[in-house]
Coordinates of C-alpha atoms in Angstrom, one line a residue:
X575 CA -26.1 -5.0 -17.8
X576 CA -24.2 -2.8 -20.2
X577 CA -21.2 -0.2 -19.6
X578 CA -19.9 2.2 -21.2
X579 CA -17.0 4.9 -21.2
X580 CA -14.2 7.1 -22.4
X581 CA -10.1 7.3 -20.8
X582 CA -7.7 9.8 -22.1
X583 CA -4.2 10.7 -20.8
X584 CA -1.9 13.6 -21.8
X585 CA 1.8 14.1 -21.3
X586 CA 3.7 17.4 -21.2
X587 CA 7.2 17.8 -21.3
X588 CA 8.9 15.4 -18.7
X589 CA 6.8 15.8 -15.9
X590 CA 3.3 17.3 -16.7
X591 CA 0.1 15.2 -17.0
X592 CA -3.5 15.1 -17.4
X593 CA -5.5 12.1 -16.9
X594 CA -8.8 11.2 -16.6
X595 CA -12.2 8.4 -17.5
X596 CA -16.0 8.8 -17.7
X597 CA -18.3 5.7 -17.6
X598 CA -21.7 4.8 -16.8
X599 CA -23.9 1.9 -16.3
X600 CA -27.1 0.7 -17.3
X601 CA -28.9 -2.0 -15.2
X602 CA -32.3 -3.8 -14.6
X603 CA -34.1 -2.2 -11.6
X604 CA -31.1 0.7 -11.2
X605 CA -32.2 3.9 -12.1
X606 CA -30.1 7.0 -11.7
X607 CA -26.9 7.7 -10.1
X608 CA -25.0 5.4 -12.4
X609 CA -22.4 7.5 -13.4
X610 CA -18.2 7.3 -12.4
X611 CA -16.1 9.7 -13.8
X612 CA -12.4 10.7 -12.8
X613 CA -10.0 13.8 -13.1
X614 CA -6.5 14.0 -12.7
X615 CA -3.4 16.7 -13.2
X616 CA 0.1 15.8 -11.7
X617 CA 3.5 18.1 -12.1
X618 CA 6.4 16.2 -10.7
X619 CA 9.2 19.1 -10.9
X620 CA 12.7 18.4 -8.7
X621 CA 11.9 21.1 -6.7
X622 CA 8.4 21.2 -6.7
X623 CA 5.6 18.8 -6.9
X624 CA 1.4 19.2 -6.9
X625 CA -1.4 16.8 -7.3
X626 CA -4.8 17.0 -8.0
X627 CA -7.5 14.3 -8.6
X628 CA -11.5 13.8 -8.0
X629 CA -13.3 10.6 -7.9
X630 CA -16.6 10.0 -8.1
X631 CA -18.5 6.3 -8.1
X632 CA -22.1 6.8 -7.8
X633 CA -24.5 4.4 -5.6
X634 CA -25.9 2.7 -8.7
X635 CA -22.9 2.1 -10.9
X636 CA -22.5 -1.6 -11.5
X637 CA -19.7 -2.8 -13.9
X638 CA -21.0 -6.4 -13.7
X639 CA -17.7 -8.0 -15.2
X640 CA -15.5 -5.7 -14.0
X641 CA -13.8 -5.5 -9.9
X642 CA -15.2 -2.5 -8.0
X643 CA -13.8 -2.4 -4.1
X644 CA -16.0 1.0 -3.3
X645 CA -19.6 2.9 -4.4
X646 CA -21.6 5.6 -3.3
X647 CA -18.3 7.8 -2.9
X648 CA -16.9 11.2 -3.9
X649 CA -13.1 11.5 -3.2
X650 CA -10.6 14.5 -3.9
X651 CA -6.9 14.3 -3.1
X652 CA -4.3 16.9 -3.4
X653 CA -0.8 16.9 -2.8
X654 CA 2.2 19.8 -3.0
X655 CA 6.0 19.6 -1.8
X656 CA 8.5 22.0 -2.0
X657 CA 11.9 19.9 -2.0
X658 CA 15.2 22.1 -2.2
X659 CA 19.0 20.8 -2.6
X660 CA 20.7 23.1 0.2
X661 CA 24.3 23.8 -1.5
X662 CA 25.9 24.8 1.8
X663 CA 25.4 21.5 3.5
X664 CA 27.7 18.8 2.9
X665 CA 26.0 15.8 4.4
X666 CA 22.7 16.6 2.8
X667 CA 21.5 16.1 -0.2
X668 CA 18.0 17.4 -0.6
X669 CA 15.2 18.4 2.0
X670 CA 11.4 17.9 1.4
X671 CA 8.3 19.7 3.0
X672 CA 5.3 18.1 2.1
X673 CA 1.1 18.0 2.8
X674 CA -1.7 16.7 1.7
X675 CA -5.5 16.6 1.9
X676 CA -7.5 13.0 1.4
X677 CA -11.3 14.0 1.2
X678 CA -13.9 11.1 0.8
X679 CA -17.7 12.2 1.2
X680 CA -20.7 10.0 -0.2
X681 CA -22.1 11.1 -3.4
X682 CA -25.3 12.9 -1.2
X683 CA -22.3 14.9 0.7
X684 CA -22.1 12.9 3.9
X685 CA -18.5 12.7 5.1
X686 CA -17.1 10.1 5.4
X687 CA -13.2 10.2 5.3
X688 CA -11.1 12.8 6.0
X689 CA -6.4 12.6 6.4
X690 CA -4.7 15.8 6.2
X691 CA -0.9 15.3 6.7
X692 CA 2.3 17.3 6.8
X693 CA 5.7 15.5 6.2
X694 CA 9.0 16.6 6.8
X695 CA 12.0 14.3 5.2
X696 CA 16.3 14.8 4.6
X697 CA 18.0 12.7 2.3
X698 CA 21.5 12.4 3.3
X699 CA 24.6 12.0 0.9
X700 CA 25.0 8.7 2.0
X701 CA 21.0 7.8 0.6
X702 CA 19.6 7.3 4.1
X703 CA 16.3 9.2 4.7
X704 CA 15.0 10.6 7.5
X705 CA 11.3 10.9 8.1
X706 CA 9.0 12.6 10.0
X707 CA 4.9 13.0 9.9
X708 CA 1.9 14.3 11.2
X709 CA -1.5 13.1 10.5
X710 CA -4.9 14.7 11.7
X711 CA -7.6 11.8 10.9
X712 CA -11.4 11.8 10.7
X713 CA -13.6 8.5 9.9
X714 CA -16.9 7.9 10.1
X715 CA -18.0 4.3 11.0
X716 CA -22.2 3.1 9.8
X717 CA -21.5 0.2 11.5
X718 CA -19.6 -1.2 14.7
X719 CA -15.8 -1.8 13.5
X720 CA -14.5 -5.0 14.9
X721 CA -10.2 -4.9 14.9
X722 CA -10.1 -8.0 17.4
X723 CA -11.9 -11.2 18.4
X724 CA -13.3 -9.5 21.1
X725 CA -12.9 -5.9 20.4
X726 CA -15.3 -4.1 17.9
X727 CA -15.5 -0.2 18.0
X728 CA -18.8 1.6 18.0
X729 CA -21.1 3.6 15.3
X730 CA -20.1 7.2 14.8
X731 CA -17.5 9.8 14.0
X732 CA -13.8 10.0 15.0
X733 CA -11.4 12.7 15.1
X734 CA -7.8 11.0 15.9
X735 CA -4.1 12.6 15.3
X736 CA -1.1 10.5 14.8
X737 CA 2.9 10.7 14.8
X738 CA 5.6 8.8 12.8
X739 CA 9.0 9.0 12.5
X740 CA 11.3 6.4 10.2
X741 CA 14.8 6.3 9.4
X742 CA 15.2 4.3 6.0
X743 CA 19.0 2.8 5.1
X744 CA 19.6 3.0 1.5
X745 CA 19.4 0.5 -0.9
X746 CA 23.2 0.2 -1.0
X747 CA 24.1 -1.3 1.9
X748 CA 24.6 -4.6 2.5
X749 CA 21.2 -4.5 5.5
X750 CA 18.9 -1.9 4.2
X751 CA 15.0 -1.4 5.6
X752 CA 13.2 1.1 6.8
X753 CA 12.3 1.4 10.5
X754 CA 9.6 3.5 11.9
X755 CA 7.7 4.4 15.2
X756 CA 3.8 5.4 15.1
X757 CA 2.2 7.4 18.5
X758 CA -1.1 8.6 18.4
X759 CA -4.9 8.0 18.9
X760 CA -7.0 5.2 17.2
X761 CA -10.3 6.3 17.2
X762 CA -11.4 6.5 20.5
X763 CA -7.7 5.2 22.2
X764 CA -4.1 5.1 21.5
X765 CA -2.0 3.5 19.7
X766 CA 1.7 2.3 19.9
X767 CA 3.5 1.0 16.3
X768 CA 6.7 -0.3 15.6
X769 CA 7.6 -1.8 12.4
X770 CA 10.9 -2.5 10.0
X771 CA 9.5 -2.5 6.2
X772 CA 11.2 -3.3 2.9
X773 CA 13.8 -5.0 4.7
X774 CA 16.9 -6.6 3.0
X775 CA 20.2 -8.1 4.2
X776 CA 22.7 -9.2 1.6
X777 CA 24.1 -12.2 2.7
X778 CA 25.9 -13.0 -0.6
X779 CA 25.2 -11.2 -4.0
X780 CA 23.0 -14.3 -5.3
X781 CA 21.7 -15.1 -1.9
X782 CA 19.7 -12.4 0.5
X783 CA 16.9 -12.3 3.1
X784 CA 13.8 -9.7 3.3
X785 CA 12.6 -9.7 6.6
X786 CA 9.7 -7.6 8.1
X787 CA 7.5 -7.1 11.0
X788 CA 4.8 -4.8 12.4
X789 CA 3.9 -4.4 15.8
X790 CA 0.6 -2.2 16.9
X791 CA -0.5 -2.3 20.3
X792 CA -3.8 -0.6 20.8
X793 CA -5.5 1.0 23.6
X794 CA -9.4 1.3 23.6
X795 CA -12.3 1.7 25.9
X796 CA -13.8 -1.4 24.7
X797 CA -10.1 -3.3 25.3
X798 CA -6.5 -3.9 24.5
X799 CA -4.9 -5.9 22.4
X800 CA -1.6 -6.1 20.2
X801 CA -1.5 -7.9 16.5
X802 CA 2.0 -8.7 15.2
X803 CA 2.7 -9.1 11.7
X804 CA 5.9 -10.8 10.8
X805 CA 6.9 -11.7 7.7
X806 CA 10.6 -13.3 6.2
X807 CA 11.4 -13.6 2.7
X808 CA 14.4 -15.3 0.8
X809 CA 15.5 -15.0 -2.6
X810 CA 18.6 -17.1 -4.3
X811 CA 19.6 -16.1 -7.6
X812 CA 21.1 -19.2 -10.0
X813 CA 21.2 -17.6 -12.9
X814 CA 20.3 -14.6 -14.7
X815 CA 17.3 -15.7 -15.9
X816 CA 16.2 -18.4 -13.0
X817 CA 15.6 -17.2 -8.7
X818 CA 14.2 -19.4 -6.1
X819 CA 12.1 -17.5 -3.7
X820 CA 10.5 -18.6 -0.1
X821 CA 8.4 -16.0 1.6
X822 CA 7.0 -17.1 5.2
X823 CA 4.3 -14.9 7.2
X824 CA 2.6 -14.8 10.8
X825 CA -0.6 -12.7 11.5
X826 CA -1.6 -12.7 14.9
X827 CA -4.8 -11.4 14.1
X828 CA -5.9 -14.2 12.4
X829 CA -3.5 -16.7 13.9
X830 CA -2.6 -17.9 10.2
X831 CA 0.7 -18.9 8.9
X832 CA 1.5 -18.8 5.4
X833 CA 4.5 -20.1 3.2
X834 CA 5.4 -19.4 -0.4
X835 CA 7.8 -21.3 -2.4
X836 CA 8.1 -20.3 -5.8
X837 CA 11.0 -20.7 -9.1
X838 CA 10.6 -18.9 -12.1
X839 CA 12.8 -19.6 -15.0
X840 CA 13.1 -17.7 -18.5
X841 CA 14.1 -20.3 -20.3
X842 CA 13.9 -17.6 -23.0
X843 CA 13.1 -14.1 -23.6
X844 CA 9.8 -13.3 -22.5
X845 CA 8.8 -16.9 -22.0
X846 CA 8.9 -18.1 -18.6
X847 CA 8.3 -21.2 -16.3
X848 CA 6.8 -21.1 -12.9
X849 CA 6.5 -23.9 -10.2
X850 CA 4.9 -22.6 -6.7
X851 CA 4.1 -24.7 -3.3
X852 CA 1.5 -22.3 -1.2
X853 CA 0.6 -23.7 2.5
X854 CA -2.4 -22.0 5.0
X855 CA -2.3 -22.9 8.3
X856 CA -4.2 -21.9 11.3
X857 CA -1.5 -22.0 14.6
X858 CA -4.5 -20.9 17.0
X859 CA -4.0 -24.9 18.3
X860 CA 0.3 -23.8 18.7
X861 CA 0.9 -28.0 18.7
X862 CA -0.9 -29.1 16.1
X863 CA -1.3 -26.3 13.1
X864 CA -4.6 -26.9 11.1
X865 CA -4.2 -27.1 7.7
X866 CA -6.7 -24.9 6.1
X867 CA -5.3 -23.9 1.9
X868 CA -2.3 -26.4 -0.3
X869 CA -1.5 -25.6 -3.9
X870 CA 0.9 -26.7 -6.5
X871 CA 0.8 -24.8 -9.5
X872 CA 3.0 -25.0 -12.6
X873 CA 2.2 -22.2 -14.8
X874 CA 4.3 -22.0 -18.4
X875 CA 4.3 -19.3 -20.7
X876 CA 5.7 -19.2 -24.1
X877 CA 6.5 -15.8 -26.2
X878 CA 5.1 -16.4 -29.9
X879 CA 7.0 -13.4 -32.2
X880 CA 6.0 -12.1 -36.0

């Protein structure tokens, strides 16, 4: 196996770039269609904004050493806003209208993939956003889709349209997160989300907690079911240059439970040390979790100058 390519980025001014790759692959018994290739032009103005980039991976394209999630795929996304600072409002500070076009066919033309959205969001004085969303969705499935134990959704295309709305606390505060609400269809049902995301509460200025949680409850012909994600972390700041952090997290879906303990110390600059506890456990028997992962790692990195 041998690959084989070129990258290039450009920069203009402060907020005008170019980016961009071309690579192909040459492997025993794969002949043709080896090709990936990538084009990309973003303008991030104040006021306005625009995107622009096409993906292609072709069927045959096989970095053997390298971590490909996707093949066979031709994507093109693009993205405009228009976000004005109204002067005769008081309480806000800027407004932004947004859309945007996600567009994944295979490489033959097939589609596979298609999200257009519109957004809508204030920032007030005060940092708090408010958020509102519309998406149109269409996905293709080649083979059944299975989102529960006992729930797997069938071959074929789906047209579904969604709703959000979030309110997001800024940073500053003292409890800060972002809560939303989802309505809309999942392919062929409904679906019902709630969910509070980069969640923090300041309980002291060394010591504060980042709690989370999702909750879907979905509606199909084939069944119902609701997954819960919830997830608590905690962070405690000794010094400077040393935090101890715990992070704990519940999937209903796959009735695991997973802790985190970690401390990381830079004992000087750029060289760190690292001590983390991880612990898997499967709750499906609620009395008596299974253990299924345990690690201890000490990782230790020193900074070496010339």
């Amino acid at each position: 196996n041998q690959v084989y390519g070129l990258d290039a980025a450009f920069s203009f001014y402060d907020n005008v770039n170019f980016n961009g790759y071309y690579a192909k692959s040459q492997t025993s018994g794969l002949v043709g269609d080896d090709e990936s290739y990538q084009t990309a032009f973003t303008y991030n103005g104040d006021l306005y904004a625009f995107q622009l980039d096409h993906l292609l991976v072709g069927d045959n394209f096989n970095p053997e050493i390298g971590f490909m999630r996707r093949d066979d795929f031709r994507r093109t996304y693009t993205a405009a806003q228009y976000s004005p600072r109204p002067q005769s409002l008081d309480t806000i500070r800027q407004f932004t209208w947004g859309a945007s076009l996600d567009y994944i066919t295979t490489v033959a033309g097939q589609l596979e993939t298609r999200i257009s959205q519109g957004r809508f969001q204030a920032e007030l004085e005060n940092s708090d956003r408010i958020n509102f969303d519309a998406q149109k969705s269409y996905e293709r499935l080649h083979q059944p889709f299975r989102v529960a134990s006992d729930v797997a959704i069938p071959i074929g295309g789906y047209n579904f349209d969604d709703y959000f709305v979030s309110y997001s606390l800024g940073q500053q505060r003292r409890v800060a997160g972002t809560v939303s609400l989802q309505r809309g269809e999942f392919f062929s049902g409904n679906i019902t989300a709630f969910g509070y995301r980069q969640g923090r509460i300041e309980i002291t200025p060394a010591f504060s907690v980042t709690p989370g949680i999702s909750i879907n409850k979905i509606d199909l012909p084939q069944g119902r079911f609701t997954t819960k994600l919830v997830t608590s972390r905690l962070t405690y700041t000794l010094t400077p240059r040393m935090f101890f952090g715990g992070l704990l997290q519940y999937n209903s879906s796959t009735n695991l439970l997973n802790s985190n303990l970690r401390l990381r110390w830079e004992y000087q600059p750029g060289s760190e040390l690292f001590v983390v506890y991880n612990d898997v456990r499967d709750t499906e028997l609620r009395n008596n979790p299974l253990l299924q992962n345990r690690a201890f790692i000490i990782k230790f990195t020193k900074l070496l100058r010339y």
